[in-house]
CSV table of C-alpha atoms in Angstrom, one decimal:
chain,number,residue,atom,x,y,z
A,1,UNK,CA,23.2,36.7,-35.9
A,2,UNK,CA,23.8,40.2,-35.3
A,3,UNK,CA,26.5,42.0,-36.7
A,4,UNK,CA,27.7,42.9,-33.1
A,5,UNK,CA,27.4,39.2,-32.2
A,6,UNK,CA,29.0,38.2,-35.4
A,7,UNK,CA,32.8,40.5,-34.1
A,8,UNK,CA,32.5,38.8,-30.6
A,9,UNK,CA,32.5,35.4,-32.5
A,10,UNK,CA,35.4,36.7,-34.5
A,11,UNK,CA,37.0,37.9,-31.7
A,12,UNK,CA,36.5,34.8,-29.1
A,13,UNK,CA,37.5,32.4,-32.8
A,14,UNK,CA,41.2,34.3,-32.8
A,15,UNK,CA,43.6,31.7,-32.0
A,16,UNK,CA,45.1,34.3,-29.3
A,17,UNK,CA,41.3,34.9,-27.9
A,18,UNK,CA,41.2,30.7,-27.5
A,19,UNK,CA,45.1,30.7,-25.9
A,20,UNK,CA,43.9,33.3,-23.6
A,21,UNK,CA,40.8,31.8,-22.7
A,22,UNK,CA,42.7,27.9,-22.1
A,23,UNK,CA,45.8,29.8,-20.5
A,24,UNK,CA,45.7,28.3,-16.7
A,25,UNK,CA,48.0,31.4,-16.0
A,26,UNK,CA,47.8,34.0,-18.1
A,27,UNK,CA,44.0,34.5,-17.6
A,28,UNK,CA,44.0,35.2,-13.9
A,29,UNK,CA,47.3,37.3,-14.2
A,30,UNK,CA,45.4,39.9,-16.0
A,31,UNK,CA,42.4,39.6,-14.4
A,32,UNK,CA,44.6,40.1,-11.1
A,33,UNK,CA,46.0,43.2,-13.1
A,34,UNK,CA,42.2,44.0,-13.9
A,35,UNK,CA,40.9,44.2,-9.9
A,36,UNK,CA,44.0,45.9,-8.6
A,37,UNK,CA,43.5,49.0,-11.6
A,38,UNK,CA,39.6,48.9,-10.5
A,39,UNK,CA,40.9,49.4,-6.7
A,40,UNK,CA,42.8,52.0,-7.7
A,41,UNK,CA,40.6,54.4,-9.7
A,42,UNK,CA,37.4,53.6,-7.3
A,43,UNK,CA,40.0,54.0,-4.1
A,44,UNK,CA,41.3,57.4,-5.4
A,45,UNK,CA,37.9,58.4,-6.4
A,46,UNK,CA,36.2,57.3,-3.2
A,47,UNK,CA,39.0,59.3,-1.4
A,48,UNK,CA,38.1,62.6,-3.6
A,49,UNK,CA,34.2,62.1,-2.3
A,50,UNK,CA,35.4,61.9,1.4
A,51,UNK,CA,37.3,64.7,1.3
A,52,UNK,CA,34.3,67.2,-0.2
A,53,UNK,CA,31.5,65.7,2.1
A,54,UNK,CA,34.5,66.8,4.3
A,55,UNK,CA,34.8,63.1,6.1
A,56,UNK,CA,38.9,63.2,5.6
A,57,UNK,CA,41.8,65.2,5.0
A,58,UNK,CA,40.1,68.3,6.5
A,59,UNK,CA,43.2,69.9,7.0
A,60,UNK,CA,44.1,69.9,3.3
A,61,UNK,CA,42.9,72.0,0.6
A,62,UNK,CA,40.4,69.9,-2.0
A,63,UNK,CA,42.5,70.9,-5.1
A,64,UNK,CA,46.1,69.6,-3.4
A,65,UNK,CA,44.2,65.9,-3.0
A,66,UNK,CA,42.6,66.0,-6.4
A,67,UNK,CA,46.0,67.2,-7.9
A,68,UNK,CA,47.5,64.7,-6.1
A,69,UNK,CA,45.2,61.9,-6.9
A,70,UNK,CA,43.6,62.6,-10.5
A,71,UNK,CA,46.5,61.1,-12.3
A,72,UNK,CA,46.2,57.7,-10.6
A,73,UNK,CA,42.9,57.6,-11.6
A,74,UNK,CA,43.7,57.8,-15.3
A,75,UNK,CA,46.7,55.3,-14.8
A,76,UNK,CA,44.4,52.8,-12.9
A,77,UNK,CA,41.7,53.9,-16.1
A,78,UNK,CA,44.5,53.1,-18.7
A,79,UNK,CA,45.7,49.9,-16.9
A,80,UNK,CA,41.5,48.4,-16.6
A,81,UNK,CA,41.3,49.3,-20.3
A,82,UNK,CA,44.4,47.3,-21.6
A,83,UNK,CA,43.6,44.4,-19.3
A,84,UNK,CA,40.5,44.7,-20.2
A,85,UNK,CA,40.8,44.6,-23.8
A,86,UNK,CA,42.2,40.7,-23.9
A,87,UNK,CA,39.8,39.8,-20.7
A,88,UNK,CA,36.9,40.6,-23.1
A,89,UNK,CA,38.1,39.2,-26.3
A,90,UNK,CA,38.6,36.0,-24.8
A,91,UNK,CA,35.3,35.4,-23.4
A,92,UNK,CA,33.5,37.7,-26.3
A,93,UNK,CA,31.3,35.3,-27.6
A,94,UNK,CA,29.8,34.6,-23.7
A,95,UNK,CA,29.5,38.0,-22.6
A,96,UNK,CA,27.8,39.0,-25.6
A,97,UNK,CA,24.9,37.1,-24.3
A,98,UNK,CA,25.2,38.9,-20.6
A,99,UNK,CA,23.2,42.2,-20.0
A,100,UNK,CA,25.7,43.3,-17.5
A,101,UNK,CA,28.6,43.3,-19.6
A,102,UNK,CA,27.5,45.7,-22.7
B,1,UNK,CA,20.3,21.2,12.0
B,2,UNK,CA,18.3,18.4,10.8
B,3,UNK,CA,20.7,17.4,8.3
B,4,UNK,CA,23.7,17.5,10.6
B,5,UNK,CA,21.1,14.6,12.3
B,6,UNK,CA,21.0,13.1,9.5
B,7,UNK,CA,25.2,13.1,8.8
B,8,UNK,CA,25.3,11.5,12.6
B,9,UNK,CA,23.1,8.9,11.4
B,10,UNK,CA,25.3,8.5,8.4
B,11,UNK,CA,28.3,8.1,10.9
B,12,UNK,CA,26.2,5.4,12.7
B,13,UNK,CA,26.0,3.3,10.1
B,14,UNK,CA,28.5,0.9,9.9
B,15,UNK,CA,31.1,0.2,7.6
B,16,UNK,CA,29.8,-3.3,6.9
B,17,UNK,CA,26.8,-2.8,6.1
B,18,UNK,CA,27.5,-1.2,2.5
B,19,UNK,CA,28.1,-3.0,-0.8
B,20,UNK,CA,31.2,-3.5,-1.8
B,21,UNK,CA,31.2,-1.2,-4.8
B,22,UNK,CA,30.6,1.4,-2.3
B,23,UNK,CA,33.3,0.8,-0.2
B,24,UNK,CA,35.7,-0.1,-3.0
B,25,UNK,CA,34.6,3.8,-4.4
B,26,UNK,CA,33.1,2.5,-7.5
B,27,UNK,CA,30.0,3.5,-7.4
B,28,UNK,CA,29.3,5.8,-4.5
B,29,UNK,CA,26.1,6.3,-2.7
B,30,UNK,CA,25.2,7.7,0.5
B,31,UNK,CA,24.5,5.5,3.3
B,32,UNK,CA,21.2,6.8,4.6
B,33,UNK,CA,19.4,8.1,0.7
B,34,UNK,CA,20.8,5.4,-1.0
B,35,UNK,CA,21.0,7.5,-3.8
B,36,UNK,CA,24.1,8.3,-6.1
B,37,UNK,CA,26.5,11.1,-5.3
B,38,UNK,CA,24.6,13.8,-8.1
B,39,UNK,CA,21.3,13.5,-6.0
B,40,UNK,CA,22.7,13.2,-2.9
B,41,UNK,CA,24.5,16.6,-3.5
B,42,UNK,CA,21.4,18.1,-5.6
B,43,UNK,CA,19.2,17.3,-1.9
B,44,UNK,CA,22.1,18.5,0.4
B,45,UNK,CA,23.4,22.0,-1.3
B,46,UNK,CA,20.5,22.6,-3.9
B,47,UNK,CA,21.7,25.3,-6.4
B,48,UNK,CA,25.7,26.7,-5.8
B,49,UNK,CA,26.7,29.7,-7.3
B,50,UNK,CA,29.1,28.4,-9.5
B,51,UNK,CA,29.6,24.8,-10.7
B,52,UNK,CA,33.1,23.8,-12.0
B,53,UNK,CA,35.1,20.5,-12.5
B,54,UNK,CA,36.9,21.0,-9.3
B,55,UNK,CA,33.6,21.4,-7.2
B,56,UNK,CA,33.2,17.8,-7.8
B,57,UNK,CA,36.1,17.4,-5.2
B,58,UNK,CA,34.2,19.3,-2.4
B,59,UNK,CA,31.1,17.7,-3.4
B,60,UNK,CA,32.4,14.2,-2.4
B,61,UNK,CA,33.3,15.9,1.1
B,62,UNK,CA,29.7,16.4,1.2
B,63,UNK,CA,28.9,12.6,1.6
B,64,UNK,CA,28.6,12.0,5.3
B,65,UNK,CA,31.0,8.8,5.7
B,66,UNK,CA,32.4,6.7,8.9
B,67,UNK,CA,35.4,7.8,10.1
B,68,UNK,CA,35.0,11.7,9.6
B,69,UNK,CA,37.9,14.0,11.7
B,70,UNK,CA,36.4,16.6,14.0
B,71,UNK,CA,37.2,19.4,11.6
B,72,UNK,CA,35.0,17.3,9.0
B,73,UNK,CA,32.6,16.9,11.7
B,74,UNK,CA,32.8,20.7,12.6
B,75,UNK,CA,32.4,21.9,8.9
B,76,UNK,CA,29.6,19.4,8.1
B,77,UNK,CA,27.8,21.2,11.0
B,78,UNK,CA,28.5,24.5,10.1
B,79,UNK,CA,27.2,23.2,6.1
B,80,UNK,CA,24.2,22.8,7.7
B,81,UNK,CA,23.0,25.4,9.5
B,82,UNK,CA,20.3,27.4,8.5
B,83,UNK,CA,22.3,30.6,7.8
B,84,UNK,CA,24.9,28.6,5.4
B,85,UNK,CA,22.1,26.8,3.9
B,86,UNK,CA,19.7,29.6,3.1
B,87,UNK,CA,23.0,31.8,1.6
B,88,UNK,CA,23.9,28.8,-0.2
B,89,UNK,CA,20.4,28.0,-1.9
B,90,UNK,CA,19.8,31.8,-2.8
B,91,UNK,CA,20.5,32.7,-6.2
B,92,UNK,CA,21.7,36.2,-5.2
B,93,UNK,CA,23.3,36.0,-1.5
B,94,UNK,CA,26.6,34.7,-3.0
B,95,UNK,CA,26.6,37.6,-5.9
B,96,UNK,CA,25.5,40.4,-3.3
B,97,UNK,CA,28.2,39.4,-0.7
B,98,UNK,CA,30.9,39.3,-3.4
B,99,UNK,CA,29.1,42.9,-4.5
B,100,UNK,CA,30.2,44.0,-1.1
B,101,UNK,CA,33.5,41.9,-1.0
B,102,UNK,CA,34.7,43.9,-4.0
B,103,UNK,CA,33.3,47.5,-3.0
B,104,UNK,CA,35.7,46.1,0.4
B,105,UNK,CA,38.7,45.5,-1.6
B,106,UNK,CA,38.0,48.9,-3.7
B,107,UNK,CA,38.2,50.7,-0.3
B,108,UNK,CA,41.1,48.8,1.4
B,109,UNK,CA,43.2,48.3,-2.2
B,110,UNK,CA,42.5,51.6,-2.8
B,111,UNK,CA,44.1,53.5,-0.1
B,112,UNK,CA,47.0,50.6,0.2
B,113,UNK,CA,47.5,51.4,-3.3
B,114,UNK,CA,47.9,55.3,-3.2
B,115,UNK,CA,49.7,55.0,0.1
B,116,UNK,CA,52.0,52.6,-1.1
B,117,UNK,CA,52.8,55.0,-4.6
B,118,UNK,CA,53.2,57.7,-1.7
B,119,UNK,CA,55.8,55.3,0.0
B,120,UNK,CA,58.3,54.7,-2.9
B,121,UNK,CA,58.9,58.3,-3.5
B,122,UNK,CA,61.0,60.4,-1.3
B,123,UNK,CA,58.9,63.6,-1.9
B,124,UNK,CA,55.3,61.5,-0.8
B,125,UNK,CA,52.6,61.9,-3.4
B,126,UNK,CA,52.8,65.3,-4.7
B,127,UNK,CA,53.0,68.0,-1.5
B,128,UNK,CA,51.3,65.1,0.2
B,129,UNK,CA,53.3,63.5,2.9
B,130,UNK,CA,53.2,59.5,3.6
B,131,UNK,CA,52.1,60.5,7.6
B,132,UNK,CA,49.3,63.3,6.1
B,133,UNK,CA,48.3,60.3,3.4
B,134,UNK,CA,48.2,57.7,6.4
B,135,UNK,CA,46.3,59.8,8.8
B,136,UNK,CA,43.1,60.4,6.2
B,137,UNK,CA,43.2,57.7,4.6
B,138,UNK,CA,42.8,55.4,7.6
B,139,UNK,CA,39.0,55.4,7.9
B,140,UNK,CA,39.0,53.5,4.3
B,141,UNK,CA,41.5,51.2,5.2
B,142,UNK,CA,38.8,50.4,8.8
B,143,UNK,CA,35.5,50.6,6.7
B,144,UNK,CA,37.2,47.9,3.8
B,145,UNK,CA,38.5,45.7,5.9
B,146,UNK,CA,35.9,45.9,7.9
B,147,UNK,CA,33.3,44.7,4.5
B,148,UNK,CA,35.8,42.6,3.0
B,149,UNK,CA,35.8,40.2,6.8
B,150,UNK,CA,32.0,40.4,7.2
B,151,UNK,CA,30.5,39.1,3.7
B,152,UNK,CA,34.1,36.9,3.4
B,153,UNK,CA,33.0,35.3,6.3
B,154,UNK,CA,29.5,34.5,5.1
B,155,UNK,CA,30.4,33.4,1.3
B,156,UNK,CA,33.2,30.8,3.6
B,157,UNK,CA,30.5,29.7,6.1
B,158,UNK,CA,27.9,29.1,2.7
B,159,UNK,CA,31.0,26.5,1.4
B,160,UNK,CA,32.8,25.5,4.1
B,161,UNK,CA,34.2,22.4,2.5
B,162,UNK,CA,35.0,24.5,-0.7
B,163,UNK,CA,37.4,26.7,1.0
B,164,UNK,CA,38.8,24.2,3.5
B,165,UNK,CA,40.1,21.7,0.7
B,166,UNK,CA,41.5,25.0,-1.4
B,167,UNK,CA,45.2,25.7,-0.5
B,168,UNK,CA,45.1,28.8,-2.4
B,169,UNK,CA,42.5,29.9,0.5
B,170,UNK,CA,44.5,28.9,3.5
B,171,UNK,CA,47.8,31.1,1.6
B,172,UNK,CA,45.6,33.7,1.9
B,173,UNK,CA,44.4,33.3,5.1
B,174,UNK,CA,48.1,33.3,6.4
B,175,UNK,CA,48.8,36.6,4.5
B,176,UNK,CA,46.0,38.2,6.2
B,177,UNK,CA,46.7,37.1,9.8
B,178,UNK,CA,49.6,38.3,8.8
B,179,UNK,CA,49.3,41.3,7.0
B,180,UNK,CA,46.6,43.2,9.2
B,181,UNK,CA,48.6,43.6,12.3
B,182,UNK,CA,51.6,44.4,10.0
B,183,UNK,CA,49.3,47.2,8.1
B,184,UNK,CA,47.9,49.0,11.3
B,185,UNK,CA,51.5,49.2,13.5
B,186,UNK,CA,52.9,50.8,10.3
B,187,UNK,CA,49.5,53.0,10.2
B,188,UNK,CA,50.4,54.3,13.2
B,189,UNK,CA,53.9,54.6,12.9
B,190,UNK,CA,53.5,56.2,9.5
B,191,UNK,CA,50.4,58.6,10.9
B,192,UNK,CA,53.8,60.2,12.9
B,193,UNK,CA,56.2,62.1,10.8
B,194,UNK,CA,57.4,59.1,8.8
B,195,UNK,CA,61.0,57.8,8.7
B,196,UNK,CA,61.8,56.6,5.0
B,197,UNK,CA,62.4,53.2,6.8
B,198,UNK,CA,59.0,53.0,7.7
B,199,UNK,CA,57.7,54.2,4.4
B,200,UNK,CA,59.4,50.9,2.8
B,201,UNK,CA,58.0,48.3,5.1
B,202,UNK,CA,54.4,49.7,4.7
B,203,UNK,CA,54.7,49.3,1.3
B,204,UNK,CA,56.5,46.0,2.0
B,205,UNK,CA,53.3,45.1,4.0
B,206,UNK,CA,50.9,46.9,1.6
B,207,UNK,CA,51.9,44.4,-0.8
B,208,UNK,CA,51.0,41.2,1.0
B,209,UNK,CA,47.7,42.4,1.2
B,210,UNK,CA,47.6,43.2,-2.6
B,211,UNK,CA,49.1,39.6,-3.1
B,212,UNK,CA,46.3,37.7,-0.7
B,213,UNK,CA,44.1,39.1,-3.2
B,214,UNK,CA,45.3,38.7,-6.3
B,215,UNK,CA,46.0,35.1,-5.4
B,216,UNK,CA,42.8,34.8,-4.5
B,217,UNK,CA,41.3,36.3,-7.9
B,218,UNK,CA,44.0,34.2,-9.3
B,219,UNK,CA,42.8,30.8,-7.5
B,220,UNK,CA,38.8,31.4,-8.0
B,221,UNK,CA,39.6,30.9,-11.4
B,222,UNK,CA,41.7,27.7,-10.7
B,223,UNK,CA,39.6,26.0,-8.9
């Protein structure tokens, strides 16, 4: 075993990691939490594109939407992270094995 | 097509005719195969995308039995046509349409999301007004829907039985029918110079939508 793999074992073993994972509740709450902060950074990110290929908000200046937008993104960024955190260290030892995930 | 022949044949056969651990439940086996519920399933569905304890539930709705109601009848039909077959048998139909499903909900979440952080503040979303917001950002609200209806449709059509016997689903459905008329009246009142009024029930409205989906990120882990 790896080293890598050997800290997704630890962290998938913590007896929080195993609540987390067993959780009927908890689990989906975060990874609720998880889609809706994805939605948000890829929303207000999709709406910065539009508006330089000039699709939307052609009356409005680029910087007023990006100033108005670009702290939502790092909220939405903030909020995947945290959710993200426990999401992975619950299923560590699984994802390890999954190409996608790393 | 054929198979829906063979679930009327199924139907044909009558009750009497099958052992009496079948019809007691004990050991179940289709009528027309003769084989046990696992192979049965394995010949009807080949591979599903996911396989969990609760799929065994929808599974047994796969058996064709006597004395199936018209929406059984309807969804065992609609199970096997070609379309809901091949998506179902693919190893990546089910993963691409939820590819698209998501990028959906990343559009339409999205711009319900920042319209809805415009609508709680009096002031709109820094110099942004809720009726500027609403007017650009109504394209992404059309083109998410829009994905998130046609690959949800074809990942329900793949499972009918799946997503009739989930309650969770049906919730959902009933937010959306819902929610959508709800979302574009207040798209177009809001598009106007927007009363605050307004700007509280499209977030009101906003929020349904956000709750059909995270209940239904919620149930695909449930079930």
């Amino acid at each position: 075993m790896t080293t890598l793999q050997n800290l997704c074992q630890w962290h998938y073993d913590l007896p929080m990691s195993t609540a987390l994972r067993e959780s009927d509740e908890i689990f989906p709450l975060i990874e609720t939490a998880h889609v809706l902060a994805v939605s948000l950074i890829a929303g207000t990110i999709v709406t910065v594109d539009l508006r330089v290929m000039g699709a939307i908000f052609r009356g409005e200046p680029l910087t007023r939407i990006t100033r108005a937008l670009l702290p939502y993104t790092w909220y939405g960024f903030v909020l995947m992270v945290v959710t993200g955190l426990p999401l992975f260290a619950a299923e560590a030892a699984k994802l390890y094995g999954n190409p996608l995930s790393v | 097509m054929l198979l829906g022949l063979a679930g009327l044949k199924c139907l044909a056969v009558p009750q009497d005719n099958l052992s009496p651990a079948t019809r007691s439940g004990t050991a179940r086996r289709c009528a027309i195969s003769g084989t046990g519920i696992c192979e049965h399933v394995r010949r009807t569905v080949g591979r599903s995308h996911r396989v969990r304890a609760s799929d065994r539930r929808f599974s047994r709705a796969l058996i064709p039995e006597p004395g199936l109601t018209t929406i059984q009848q309807l969804l065992s039909w609609i199970q096997a046509t070609s379309i809901s077959t091949a998506i179902r048998r693919a190893d990546w139909a089910v993963m691409a349409l939820e590819a698209v499903h998501l990028l959906g909900l990343a559009l339409l979440g999205g711009a319900a999301c920042i319209l809805a952080l415009a609508a709680v503040r009096r002031s709109g979303l820094r110099g942004l007004s809720v009726a500027t917001l609403a007017r650009g950002l109504r394209p992404l609200f059309g083109i998410g829907l829009l994905l998130m209806i046609a690959s949800g449709t074809f990942i329900v059509l793949s499972m009918p039985f799946k997503y009739y016997l989930n309650t969770a689903f049906r919730v959902k459905m009933l937010l959306l029918v819902a929610a959508v008329p709800a979302t574009a009246w207040l798209l177009g009142m809001a598009g106007r110079p927007a009363s605050r009024l307004c700007s509280a029930r499209s977030c009101t409205a906003f929020g349904a939508v956000v709750a059909g989906r995270g209940l239904q990120r919620t149930t695909d882990r449930f079930l």
